[in-house]
Amino acid sequence: MTTAQQLTCWVSLALGTLGLGRSMPAWAAPRATVRPALAPSAATDDTTFVRQAHRRPVFQFDQRFSLLQGKLVGINGLKAGVEWRGRWRAGLGVYLLSGGVPTRGGVPAALPAATRDELRFRYVSAYGEYVLIGNPRWELSVPLQLGVGNFYSKYYLPDGSVQRSPKELIYMVEPTAMSHFRVFRWIGLGAGAGYRQMVFVNDQLEDQLSGVIFTGRVKLFLGDLYKVVRGRQRLFSQRGLRREDWGK
């Protein structure tokens, strides 16, 4: 604004105040400041949804522990699947019992009396998972797995030799509740608990292999890892995980 324009503006203001002049020129009127509206995700701290507009792959090391026949046994697992909109996940997993399960039944009559036996099993599963609540840093979800596999008995004879029984099919249902915490954008640690229920098997086998599950997992977010590597970002950065970054 030039000096002449500023002088005209002040004169117009004075005359307008006294009711003797015309209204202020349009070019001299104060301009309203328009501030951009905050996006809903930034304006409110919404922890009920974890939204992703696209599908992305997920990969997990799923270590499970179960108390069977009074013995704590480990079950090593790998899971791979796809996530939709940060809410639904589905995929496949494979699990292998790391040690034998003691049995309550007797050994076959054809084997020596001092023979020791244990059960072993492995299985594959199809799983679905629904995220109940969460944000970019943490979440709580409820996975459900349907598994099919085989089991056999392993006999340790007094002379040191080992025999195996024929393999038989087993079926199971495993509902659990899980949570995870992202250490970095591309990796998280999780824990949870649930129950393994054997189905379509005899009562003795159901009693031996059904039980409470305790789960620990390492979860890789392959899509985020790809973005970090492709964008040459810091591998161990907290970018996107801090509360102030959630609305960005």
Coordinates of N, CA and C in Angstrom, one line a residue:
M1 N 0.8 -1.2 0.0 CA 0.0 0.0 0.0 C 0.9 1.2 0.0
T2 N 0.6 2.2 -0.9 CA 1.4 3.4 -1.0 C 1.1 4.4 0.1
T3 N 1.9 5.5 0.2 CA 1.7 6.5 1.2 C 0.3 7.2 1.0
A4 N 0.0 7.5 -0.3 CA -1.3 8.1 -0.6 C -2.4 7.3 -0.2
Q5 N -2.3 6.0 -0.5 CA -3.4 5.1 -0.1 C -3.6 5.0 1.4
Q6 N -2.5 4.9 2.1 CA -2.6 4.9 3.6 C -3.3 6.1 4.1
L7 N -3.0 7.3 3.5 CA -3.6 8.6 4.0 C -5.1 8.6 3.7
T8 N -5.4 8.1 2.5 CA -6.8 8.1 2.1 C -7.6 7.1 3.1
C9 N -7.0 6.0 3.4 CA -7.6 5.0 4.3 C -7.9 5.7 5.7
W10 N -6.9 6.4 6.3 CA -7.1 7.0 7.6 C -8.2 8.1 7.5
V11 N -8.2 8.9 6.4 CA -9.2 9.9 6.3 C -10.6 9.3 6.2
S12 N -10.7 8.2 5.5 CA -12.0 7.6 5.3 C -12.5 7.0 6.6
L13 N -11.6 6.5 7.4 CA -12.0 6.0 8.7 C -12.5 7.1 9.6
A14 N -11.8 8.2 9.6 CA -12.2 9.3 10.5 C -13.6 9.9 10.1
L15 N -13.8 10.1 8.8 CA -15.1 10.6 8.3 C -16.2 9.6 8.5
G16 N -15.9 8.3 8.4 CA -16.9 7.3 8.6 C -17.3 7.3 10.1
T17 N -16.4 7.5 11.0 CA -16.7 7.5 12.4 C -17.6 8.7 12.7
L18 N -17.4 9.8 12.0 CA -18.3 11.0 12.3 C -19.6 11.0 11.5
G19 N -19.7 9.9 10.6 CA -20.9 9.8 9.8 C -20.9 10.8 8.6
L20 N -19.7 11.3 8.2 CA -19.6 12.3 7.1 C -19.0 11.8 5.8
G21 N -18.5 10.6 5.9 CA -17.8 10.1 4.7 C -18.4 8.9 4.1
R22 N -17.8 8.4 3.1 CA -18.2 7.2 2.4 C -17.6 6.0 3.2
S23 N -18.1 4.8 2.8 CA -17.5 3.6 3.4 C -16.1 3.4 2.9
M24 N -15.4 2.5 3.6 CA -14.0 2.3 3.3 C -13.8 1.6 2.0
P25 N -12.8 2.0 1.2 CA -12.6 1.4 -0.1 C -12.4 -0.1 0.1
A26 N -12.8 -0.9 -0.9 CA -12.7 -2.4 -0.8 C -11.3 -2.8 -0.7
W27 N -10.3 -2.1 -1.3 CA -8.9 -2.5 -1.3 C -8.3 -2.2 0.1
A28 N -9.0 -1.4 0.9 CA -8.4 -1.0 2.2 C -9.0 -1.9 3.3
A29 N -10.1 -2.6 3.0 CA -10.8 -3.4 4.1 C -9.9 -4.5 4.5
P30 N -9.9 -4.8 5.8 CA -9.0 -5.9 6.3 C -9.4 -7.3 5.8
R31 N -8.5 -8.1 5.5 CA -8.7 -9.4 4.9 C -8.9 -10.4 6.0
A32 N -9.9 -11.3 5.9 CA -10.1 -12.3 6.8 C -9.1 -13.4 6.6
T33 N -8.6 -14.0 7.7 CA -7.6 -15.0 7.6 C -8.3 -16.4 7.7
V34 N -8.2 -17.2 6.6 CA -8.8 -18.5 6.5 C -7.9 -19.6 7.0
R35 N -8.2 -20.2 8.0 CA -7.3 -21.3 8.5 C -7.8 -22.7 8.0
P36 N -6.9 -23.5 7.6 CA -7.4 -24.8 7.1 C -8.0 -25.7 8.3
A37 N -9.1 -26.3 8.0 CA -9.7 -27.1 9.0 C -8.9 -28.4 9.3
L38 N -8.8 -28.8 10.5 CA -8.0 -30.0 10.9 C -8.8 -31.2 10.4
A39 N -8.1 -32.2 9.9 CA -8.7 -33.4 9.5 C -9.2 -34.1 10.8
P40 N -10.3 -34.9 10.7 CA -10.9 -35.5 11.9 C -9.9 -36.4 12.6
S41 N -9.0 -37.1 11.9 CA -8.0 -37.9 12.6 C -7.0 -37.1 13.4
A42 N -6.8 -35.8 13.0 CA -5.8 -35.0 13.7 C -6.5 -34.2 14.8
A43 N -7.8 -33.9 14.6 CA -8.4 -33.1 15.6 C -8.8 -33.9 16.8
T44 N -9.0 -35.2 16.7 CA -9.4 -36.0 17.8 C -8.5 -37.2 17.9
D45 N -8.3 -37.6 19.2 CA -7.4 -38.7 19.5 C -8.2 -40.0 19.4
D46 N -8.4 -40.5 18.2 CA -9.3 -41.7 18.0 C -8.4 -42.9 18.1
T47 N -8.6 -43.7 19.1 CA -7.9 -45.0 19.2 C -8.7 -46.2 18.9
T48 N -9.9 -46.0 18.3 CA -10.7 -47.1 18.1 C -10.5 -47.7 16.7
F49 N -9.8 -47.0 15.8 CA -9.6 -47.6 14.5 C -8.1 -47.4 14.1
V50 N -7.6 -48.3 13.3 CA -6.3 -48.2 12.7 C -6.6 -48.3 11.2
R51 N -6.6 -47.2 10.5 CA -7.1 -47.2 9.1 C -5.9 -47.2 8.2
Q52 N -6.0 -48.1 7.2 CA -5.1 -48.1 6.0 C -6.0 -48.2 4.8
A53 N -5.8 -47.4 3.8 CA -6.7 -47.4 2.7 C -6.4 -48.5 1.7
H54 N -5.4 -49.3 1.9 CA -5.0 -50.3 0.9 C -4.6 -51.6 1.7
R55 N -4.5 -52.7 0.9 CA -4.1 -53.9 1.4 C -2.6 -54.0 1.6
R56 N -2.1 -54.7 2.6 CA -0.7 -54.9 2.7 C -0.4 -56.2 3.3
P57 N 0.8 -56.8 3.0 CA 1.2 -58.1 3.5 C 1.6 -58.0 4.9
V58 N 1.4 -59.1 5.7 CA 1.9 -59.2 7.1 C 2.6 -60.6 7.2
F59 N 3.6 -60.6 8.1 CA 4.4 -61.8 8.3 C 4.8 -61.9 9.8
Q60 N 4.6 -63.0 10.4 CA 4.8 -63.2 11.8 C 5.6 -64.4 12.2
F61 N 6.5 -64.3 13.1 CA 7.0 -65.4 13.9 C 6.1 -65.6 15.1
D62 N 5.4 -66.7 15.1 CA 4.4 -66.9 16.1 C 4.8 -68.0 17.1
Q63 N 5.4 -67.7 18.2 CA 5.8 -68.7 19.2 C 4.7 -68.9 20.2
R64 N 4.3 -70.2 20.4 CA 3.2 -70.5 21.3 C 3.7 -71.4 22.4
F65 N 3.2 -71.3 23.6 CA 3.5 -72.2 24.7 C 2.1 -72.7 25.2
S66 N 2.2 -74.0 25.6 CA 0.9 -74.6 26.1 C 1.3 -75.6 27.2
L67 N 0.5 -75.6 28.3 CA 0.6 -76.5 29.4 C -0.2 -77.8 29.1
L68 N 0.5 -78.8 28.7 CA -0.1 -80.1 28.3 C 0.4 -81.2 29.2
Q69 N -0.6 -81.9 29.8 CA -0.2 -83.0 30.7 C 0.8 -82.6 31.8
G70 N 0.7 -81.4 32.3 CA 1.6 -80.9 33.3 C 3.0 -80.5 32.8
K71 N 3.2 -80.4 31.5 CA 4.5 -80.0 30.9 C 4.3 -78.8 30.0
L72 N 5.2 -77.8 30.2 CA 5.1 -76.6 29.3 C 5.9 -76.9 28.0
V73 N 5.1 -76.9 26.9 CA 5.7 -77.2 25.6 C 5.7 -76.0 24.7
G74 N 6.6 -75.9 23.8 CA 6.7 -74.8 22.9 C 6.2 -75.3 21.5
I75 N 5.5 -74.4 20.8 CA 5.1 -74.7 19.4 C 5.6 -73.6 18.6
N76 N 6.4 -73.9 17.6 CA 7.0 -72.9 16.8 C 6.2 -72.7 15.5
G77 N 5.9 -71.4 15.2 CA 5.0 -71.2 14.1 C 5.5 -70.0 13.2
L78 N 5.0 -70.0 11.9 CA 5.2 -69.0 11.0 C 3.9 -68.7 10.4
K79 N 3.5 -67.4 10.2 CA 2.3 -67.0 9.7 C 2.5 -65.9 8.6
A80 N 1.8 -66.0 7.5 CA 1.8 -65.0 6.5 C 0.4 -64.7 6.0
G81 N 0.1 -63.4 5.7 CA -1.3 -63.1 5.3 C -1.4 -61.7 4.7
V82 N -2.6 -61.2 4.6 CA -2.9 -59.9 4.0 C -3.8 -59.2 5.0
E83 N -3.6 -57.9 5.1 CA -4.4 -57.0 6.0 C -5.2 -56.0 5.1
W84 N -6.5 -55.9 5.5 CA -7.4 -54.9 4.8 C -7.7 -53.8 5.7
R85 N -7.4 -52.6 5.2 CA -7.8 -51.3 5.9 C -7.5 -51.3 7.4
G86 N -6.4 -52.0 7.8 CA -6.0 -52.0 9.2 C -6.9 -52.6 10.1
R87 N -8.0 -53.3 9.6 CA -9.0 -53.9 10.5 C -9.0 -55.4 10.4
W88 N -8.9 -55.9 9.2 CA -9.1 -57.4 9.0 C -7.8 -58.0 8.5
R89 N -7.5 -59.2 9.0 CA -6.3 -59.9 8.5 C -6.7 -61.4 8.3
A90 N -6.1 -62.0 7.3 CA -6.4 -63.4 7.0 C -5.1 -64.0 6.3
G91 N -4.9 -65.3 6.6 CA -3.7 -65.9 6.0 C -3.6 -67.3 6.4
L92 N -2.4 -67.8 6.3 CA -2.1 -69.2 6.6 C -0.9 -69.3 7.6
G93 N -0.8 -70.4 8.3 CA 0.3 -70.6 9.2 C 0.7 -72.0 9.3
V94 N 1.9 -72.3 9.7 CA 2.4 -73.7 9.9 C 3.0 -73.7 11.3
Y95 N 2.8 -74.8 12.0 CA 3.2 -75.0 13.4 C 3.8 -76.3 13.6
L96 N 4.9 -76.4 14.5 CA 5.6 -77.6 14.8 C 5.9 -77.7 16.3
L97 N 5.5 -78.7 16.9 CA 5.7 -78.9 18.3 C 7.2 -79.1 18.6
S98 N 7.8 -78.3 19.5 CA 9.2 -78.4 19.7 C 9.7 -79.5 20.6
G99 N 8.7 -80.1 21.4 CA 9.0 -81.2 22.3 C 7.8 -82.1 22.4
G100 N 8.1 -83.3 22.9 CA 7.0 -84.3 23.1 C 6.0 -83.9 24.2
V101 N 4.8 -84.5 24.1 CA 3.8 -84.3 25.2 C 3.7 -85.6 25.9
P102 N 3.9 -85.7 27.2 CA 3.7 -86.9 28.0 C 2.3 -87.5 27.8
T103 N 2.1 -88.8 27.8 CA 0.8 -89.4 27.7 C 0.4 -90.1 28.9
R104 N -0.9 -90.3 29.1 CA -1.5 -91.0 30.2 C -1.8 -92.4 29.9
G105 N -1.9 -92.7 28.6 CA -2.2 -94.1 28.2 C -1.0 -95.0 28.3
G106 N -1.3 -96.3 28.3 CA -0.2 -97.2 28.3 C 0.4 -97.5 26.9
V107 N 1.5 -98.1 26.9 CA 2.2 -98.4 25.6 C 1.6 -99.7 25.1
P108 N 1.7 -100.0 23.8 CA 1.2 -101.2 23.2 C 1.8 -102.5 23.9
A109 N 1.0 -103.5 24.0 CA 1.4 -104.7 24.8 C 2.6 -105.3 24.1
A110 N 2.9 -105.1 22.9 CA 4.0 -105.8 22.2 C 5.3 -105.1 22.6
L111 N 5.3 -104.0 23.3 CA 6.6 -103.3 23.6 C 6.9 -103.6 25.1
P112 N 8.2 -103.5 25.4 CA 8.6 -103.8 26.8 C 8.0 -102.9 27.8
A113 N 7.8 -103.4 29.0 CA 7.1 -102.6 30.1 C 7.8 -101.3 30.4
A114 N 9.1 -101.2 30.3 CA 9.8 -100.0 30.7 C 9.8 -98.9 29.5
T115 N 9.1 -99.2 28.5 CA 9.1 -98.2 27.3 C 8.4 -96.9 27.7
R116 N 9.0 -95.8 27.3 CA 8.5 -94.5 27.6 C 7.9 -93.9 26.3
D117 N 6.7 -93.3 26.4 CA 6.1 -92.8 25.2 C 5.7 -91.3 25.3
E118 N 5.5 -90.6 24.2 CA 5.1 -89.3 24.2 C 4.4 -89.0 22.8
L119 N 3.6 -88.0 22.8 CA 2.9 -87.5 21.6 C 3.6 -86.4 21.0
R120 N 3.6 -86.4 19.6 CA 4.1 -85.3 18.9 C 3.1 -84.9 17.8
F121 N 3.0 -83.6 17.5 CA 2.1 -83.2 16.4 C 2.6 -82.0 15.7
R122 N 2.1 -81.8 14.5 CA 2.3 -80.6 13.7 C 1.0 -80.3 12.9
Y123 N 0.9 -79.0 12.5 CA -0.4 -78.7 11.8 C -0.2 -77.4 11.0
V124 N -1.1 -77.2 10.1 CA -1.2 -76.0 9.3 C -2.6 -75.4 9.7
S125 N -2.7 -74.1 9.5 CA -3.9 -73.4 10.0 C -4.3 -72.3 9.0
A126 N -5.5 -72.0 8.9 CA -6.1 -70.8 8.3 C -6.6 -69.9 9.4
Y127 N -6.2 -68.6 9.3 CA -6.6 -67.7 10.4 C -7.3 -66.5 9.9
G128 N -8.2 -65.9 10.7 CA -8.8 -64.6 10.5 C -8.6 -63.8 11.8
E129 N -8.4 -62.5 11.6 CA -8.1 -61.6 12.8 C -8.8 -60.3 12.6
Y130 N -9.4 -59.8 13.7 CA -10.1 -58.6 13.7 C -9.5 -57.6 14.7
V131 N -9.2 -56.4 14.3 CA -8.6 -55.4 15.2 C -9.7 -54.7 16.0
L132 N -9.7 -54.9 17.3 CA -10.8 -54.2 18.1 C -10.5 -52.8 18.4
I133 N -9.3 -52.4 18.7 CA -8.9 -51.1 19.1 C -7.4 -50.9 18.9
G134 N -7.0 -49.7 18.5 CA -5.6 -49.5 18.3 C -5.3 -48.1 17.7
N135 N -4.0 -47.9 17.5 CA -3.5 -46.7 16.8 C -2.2 -47.1 16.2
P136 N -1.5 -46.2 15.5 CA -0.3 -46.6 14.8 C 0.8 -47.2 15.7
R137 N 0.7 -47.0 17.0 CA 1.7 -47.6 17.9 C 1.4 -49.0 18.5
W138 N 0.1 -49.2 18.8 CA -0.3 -50.4 19.4 C -1.7 -50.8 19.0
E139 N -2.1 -52.1 19.3 CA -3.4 -52.5 19.0 C -3.8 -53.7 19.8
L140 N -5.1 -54.0 19.9 CA -5.7 -55.2 20.5 C -6.5 -55.9 19.5
S141 N -6.3 -57.2 19.3 CA -7.0 -57.9 18.2 C -7.5 -59.3 18.7
V142 N -8.4 -59.9 18.0 CA -8.9 -61.2 18.3 C -8.8 -62.2 17.1
P143 N -7.7 -62.9 17.1 CA -7.5 -63.9 16.0 C -8.3 -65.2 16.3
L144 N -8.7 -65.9 15.2 CA -9.3 -67.2 15.3 C -8.6 -68.1 14.3
Q145 N -8.1 -69.3 14.7 CA -7.4 -70.2 13.8 C -8.2 -71.5 13.7
L146 N -8.2 -72.1 12.5 CA -8.7 -73.4 12.3 C -7.6 -74.2 11.7
G147 N -7.2 -75.3 12.4 CA -6.1 -76.1 12.1 C -6.4 -77.5 11.7
V148 N -5.5 -78.1 10.9 CA -5.6 -79.5 10.6 C -4.1 -80.0 10.5
G149 N -3.9 -81.2 11.0 CA -2.5 -81.7 11.0 C -2.5 -83.2 11.3
N150 N -1.4 -83.7 11.8 CA -1.3 -85.1 12.2 C -0.5 -85.2 13.5
F151 N -0.7 -86.3 14.1 CA 0.0 -86.7 15.4 C 0.5 -88.1 15.3
Y152 N 1.5 -88.4 16.1 CA 1.9 -89.8 16.2 C 2.5 -90.0 17.6
S153 N 2.6 -91.2 18.1 CA 3.3 -91.5 19.3 C 4.7 -92.0 19.1
K154 N 5.6 -91.5 19.9 CA 7.0 -91.9 19.8 C 7.3 -92.7 21.1
Y155 N 7.9 -93.9 20.8 CA 8.2 -94.9 21.9 C 9.7 -95.0 22.0
Y156 N 10.2 -94.8 23.3 CA 11.6 -94.9 23.6 C 11.8 -96.3 24.4
L157 N 12.4 -97.2 23.7 CA 12.5 -98.6 24.3 C 13.7 -98.6 25.3
P158 N 13.7 -99.6 26.2 CA 14.8 -99.7 27.1 C 16.2 -99.9 26.5
D159 N 16.3 -100.5 25.3 CA 17.5 -100.7 24.7 C 18.1 -99.5 23.9
G160 N 17.3 -98.4 24.0 CA 17.8 -97.2 23.3 C 17.2 -96.9 21.9
S161 N 16.5 -97.9 21.4 CA 15.8 -97.8 20.1 C 14.5 -96.9 20.2
V162 N 14.1 -96.4 19.1 CA 12.9 -95.6 19.0 C 11.9 -96.1 18.0
Q163 N 10.7 -96.2 18.3 CA 9.7 -96.6 17.3 C 8.6 -95.5 17.3
R164 N 7.9 -95.5 16.1 CA 6.8 -94.5 16.0 C 5.5 -95.2 15.6
S165 N 4.4 -94.7 16.0 CA 3.1 -95.2 15.6 C 2.7 -94.6 14.2
P166 N 1.8 -95.1 13.5 CA 1.3 -94.5 12.3 C 0.7 -93.1 12.6
K167 N 0.8 -92.2 11.6 CA 0.3 -90.8 11.8 C -1.3 -90.8 11.6
E168 N -1.9 -90.0 12.4 CA -3.4 -89.8 12.3 C -3.7 -88.4 12.3
L169 N -4.9 -88.1 11.6 CA -5.3 -86.7 11.4 C -5.8 -86.1 12.8
I170 N -5.6 -84.8 12.9 CA -6.2 -84.1 14.1 C -6.8 -82.8 13.5
Y171 N -7.8 -82.2 14.2 CA -8.4 -81.0 13.9 C -8.5 -80.1 15.2
M172 N -8.4 -78.8 15.0 CA -8.5 -78.0 16.2 C -9.0 -76.6 15.9
V173 N -9.5 -75.9 16.9 CA -9.9 -74.5 16.9 C -9.2 -73.8 17.9
E174 N -8.6 -72.6 17.6 CA -7.8 -71.8 18.5 C -8.2 -70.3 18.6
P175 N -9.2 -70.0 19.5 CA -9.5 -68.6 19.6 C -8.5 -67.9 20.6
T176 N -8.0 -66.7 20.3 CA -7.1 -66.0 21.2 C -7.4 -64.5 21.2
A177 N -6.7 -63.8 22.2 CA -6.7 -62.4 22.2 C -5.3 -61.9 22.2
M178 N -5.0 -61.0 21.3 CA -3.6 -60.6 21.1 C -3.4 -59.1 21.2
S179 N -2.2 -58.6 21.5 CA -1.9 -57.2 21.4 C -0.5 -57.1 20.9
H180 N -0.1 -56.0 20.3 CA 1.2 -55.8 19.8 C 1.6 -54.4 20.0
F181 N 2.9 -54.1 20.1 CA 3.5 -52.8 20.2 C 4.6 -52.6 19.2
R182 N 4.5 -51.6 18.4 CA 5.5 -51.3 17.4 C 6.7 -50.7 18.0
V183 N 7.8 -51.4 17.9 CA 9.1 -50.9 18.3 C 9.6 -49.8 17.3
F184 N 9.5 -50.2 16.0 CA 9.8 -49.3 14.9 C 8.7 -49.5 13.9
R185 N 8.7 -48.6 12.9 CA 7.6 -48.7 11.9 C 7.5 -50.1 11.3
W186 N 8.5 -50.8 11.1 CA 8.5 -52.0 10.4 C 8.5 -53.3 11.2
I187 N 8.6 -53.2 12.5 CA 8.6 -54.4 13.4 C 7.9 -54.1 14.7
G188 N 7.2 -55.1 15.2 CA 6.5 -55.0 16.5 C 6.6 -56.3 17.3
L189 N 6.4 -56.2 18.6 CA 6.4 -57.3 19.5 C 5.0 -57.5 20.1
G190 N 4.5 -58.7 20.2 CA 3.2 -59.0 20.7 C 3.1 -60.1 21.6
A191 N 2.0 -60.2 22.4 CA 1.8 -61.3 23.3 C 0.3 -61.5 23.4
G192 N -0.1 -62.6 23.9 CA -1.6 -62.9 24.0 C -1.8 -64.3 24.7
A193 N -3.1 -64.6 24.8 CA -3.5 -65.8 25.4 C -4.7 -66.4 24.7
G194 N -4.9 -67.7 24.8 CA -6.1 -68.3 24.2 C -6.3 -69.7 24.6
Y195 N -7.0 -70.5 23.8 CA -7.2 -71.9 24.1 C -7.2 -72.7 22.8
R196 N -6.6 -73.9 22.9 CA -6.6 -74.9 21.8 C -7.7 -75.9 22.1
Q197 N -8.7 -76.1 21.3 CA -9.7 -77.1 21.5 C -9.6 -78.1 20.3
M198 N -9.3 -79.3 20.6 CA -9.3 -80.4 19.6 C -10.7 -80.8 19.3
V199 N -11.0 -81.1 18.0 CA -12.3 -81.5 17.6 C -12.2 -82.7 16.7
F200 N -13.3 -83.5 16.6 CA -13.3 -84.7 15.8 C -12.3 -85.7 16.1
V201 N -11.9 -85.8 17.4 CA -10.9 -86.8 17.9 C -11.6 -87.5 19.1
N202 N -10.9 -88.6 19.5 CA -11.5 -89.4 20.6 C -11.2 -88.6 21.9
D203 N -11.9 -88.9 23.0 CA -11.9 -88.2 24.2 C -10.5 -88.1 24.8
Q204 N -9.8 -89.3 24.8 CA -8.5 -89.3 25.4 C -7.5 -88.4 24.7
L205 N -7.5 -88.3 23.4 CA -6.6 -87.4 22.6 C -7.1 -86.0 22.8
E206 N -8.4 -85.7 22.9 CA -8.8 -84.4 23.1 C -8.3 -83.8 24.5
D207 N -8.4 -84.7 25.5 CA -7.9 -84.3 26.8 C -6.4 -84.1 26.9
Q208 N -5.7 -84.8 26.1 CA -4.2 -84.7 26.1 C -3.7 -83.5 25.3
L209 N -4.3 -83.1 24.3 CA -3.8 -82.0 23.4 C -4.6 -80.7 23.5
S210 N -5.7 -80.6 24.1 CA -6.4 -79.4 24.3 C -5.8 -78.7 25.5
G211 N -5.8 -77.4 25.5 CA -5.2 -76.6 26.6 C -5.0 -75.2 26.4
V212 N -4.7 -74.4 27.4 CA -4.5 -73.0 27.4 C -3.2 -72.7 26.5
I213 N -3.3 -71.6 25.8 CA -2.2 -71.1 24.9 C -1.6 -69.8 25.4
F214 N -0.3 -69.7 25.5 CA 0.3 -68.4 25.7 C 1.2 -68.1 24.5
T215 N 1.0 -66.9 23.9 CA 1.6 -66.6 22.6 C 2.6 -65.4 22.7
G216 N 3.7 -65.5 22.1 CA 4.6 -64.4 21.8 C 4.9 -64.3 20.4
R217 N 5.0 -63.1 19.8 CA 5.2 -63.0 18.4 C 6.1 -61.8 18.1
V218 N 6.8 -62.0 17.0 CA 7.6 -60.9 16.3 C 6.9 -60.6 15.0
K219 N 6.4 -59.4 14.8 CA 5.6 -59.1 13.6 C 6.4 -58.1 12.7
L220 N 6.5 -58.6 11.4 CA 7.2 -57.7 10.4 C 6.1 -57.1 9.6
F221 N 6.2 -55.7 9.4 CA 5.3 -55.0 8.5 C 6.1 -54.7 7.2
L222 N 5.9 -55.6 6.3 CA 6.7 -55.6 5.1 C 6.5 -54.4 4.2
G223 N 5.3 -53.9 4.2 CA 5.0 -52.7 3.4 C 5.7 -51.5 3.9
D224 N 5.7 -51.3 5.3 CA 6.4 -50.2 5.9 C 7.9 -50.4 5.7
L225 N 8.4 -51.6 5.8 CA 9.8 -51.8 5.7 C 10.3 -51.4 4.2
Y226 N 9.4 -51.8 3.3 CA 9.7 -51.4 1.9 C 9.8 -49.9 1.7
K227 N 8.8 -49.2 2.3 CA 8.8 -47.7 2.2 C 10.0 -47.1 2.9
V228 N 10.4 -47.6 4.0 CA 11.6 -47.1 4.7 C 12.9 -47.3 3.9
V229 N 13.0 -48.5 3.3 CA 14.2 -48.8 2.5 C 14.2 -48.0 1.2
R230 N 13.0 -48.0 0.5 CA 13.0 -47.2 -0.7 C 13.2 -45.7 -0.6
G231 N 12.6 -45.2 0.5 CA 12.8 -43.8 0.8 C 14.0 -43.4 1.4
R232 N 14.9 -44.4 1.7 CA 16.2 -44.1 2.3 C 16.0 -43.4 3.7
Q233 N 15.0 -43.9 4.4 CA 14.7 -43.3 5.7 C 15.6 -44.0 6.8
R234 N 15.6 -43.5 8.0 CA 16.3 -44.1 9.0 C 15.6 -45.4 9.4
L235 N 16.4 -46.5 9.5 CA 15.8 -47.8 9.8 C 15.1 -47.9 11.2
F236 N 15.8 -47.2 12.1 CA 15.3 -47.3 13.5 C 14.6 -46.0 14.0
S237 N 14.0 -45.3 13.1 CA 13.3 -44.1 13.4 C 11.9 -44.3 14.0
Q238 N 11.5 -43.4 14.8 CA 10.1 -43.4 15.4 C 9.1 -42.6 14.6
R239 N 9.5 -42.2 13.4 CA 8.6 -41.4 12.6 C 7.3 -42.1 12.3
G240 N 6.2 -41.4 12.6 CA 4.9 -42.0 12.4 C 4.3 -42.7 13.6
L241 N 5.1 -42.9 14.6 CA 4.7 -43.7 15.8 C 4.4 -42.7 16.9
R242 N 5.0 -41.5 16.9 CA 4.7 -40.6 18.0 C 3.3 -40.0 17.9
R243 N 2.7 -39.7 19.1 CA 1.4 -39.2 19.1 C 1.1 -38.0 18.2
E244 N 2.1 -37.1 18.1 CA 2.0 -35.9 17.3 C 2.0 -36.2 15.8
D245 N 2.4 -37.4 15.4 CA 2.5 -37.8 14.0 C 1.3 -38.5 13.5
W246 N 0.4 -38.9 14.4 CA -0.7 -39.8 14.0 C -1.7 -39.1 13.0
G247 N -1.8 -37.8 13.1 CA -2.8 -37.2 12.2 C -2.2 -36.8 10.9
K248 N -0.8 -37.1 10.7 CA -0.2 -36.6 9.5 C -0.3 -37.6 8.4

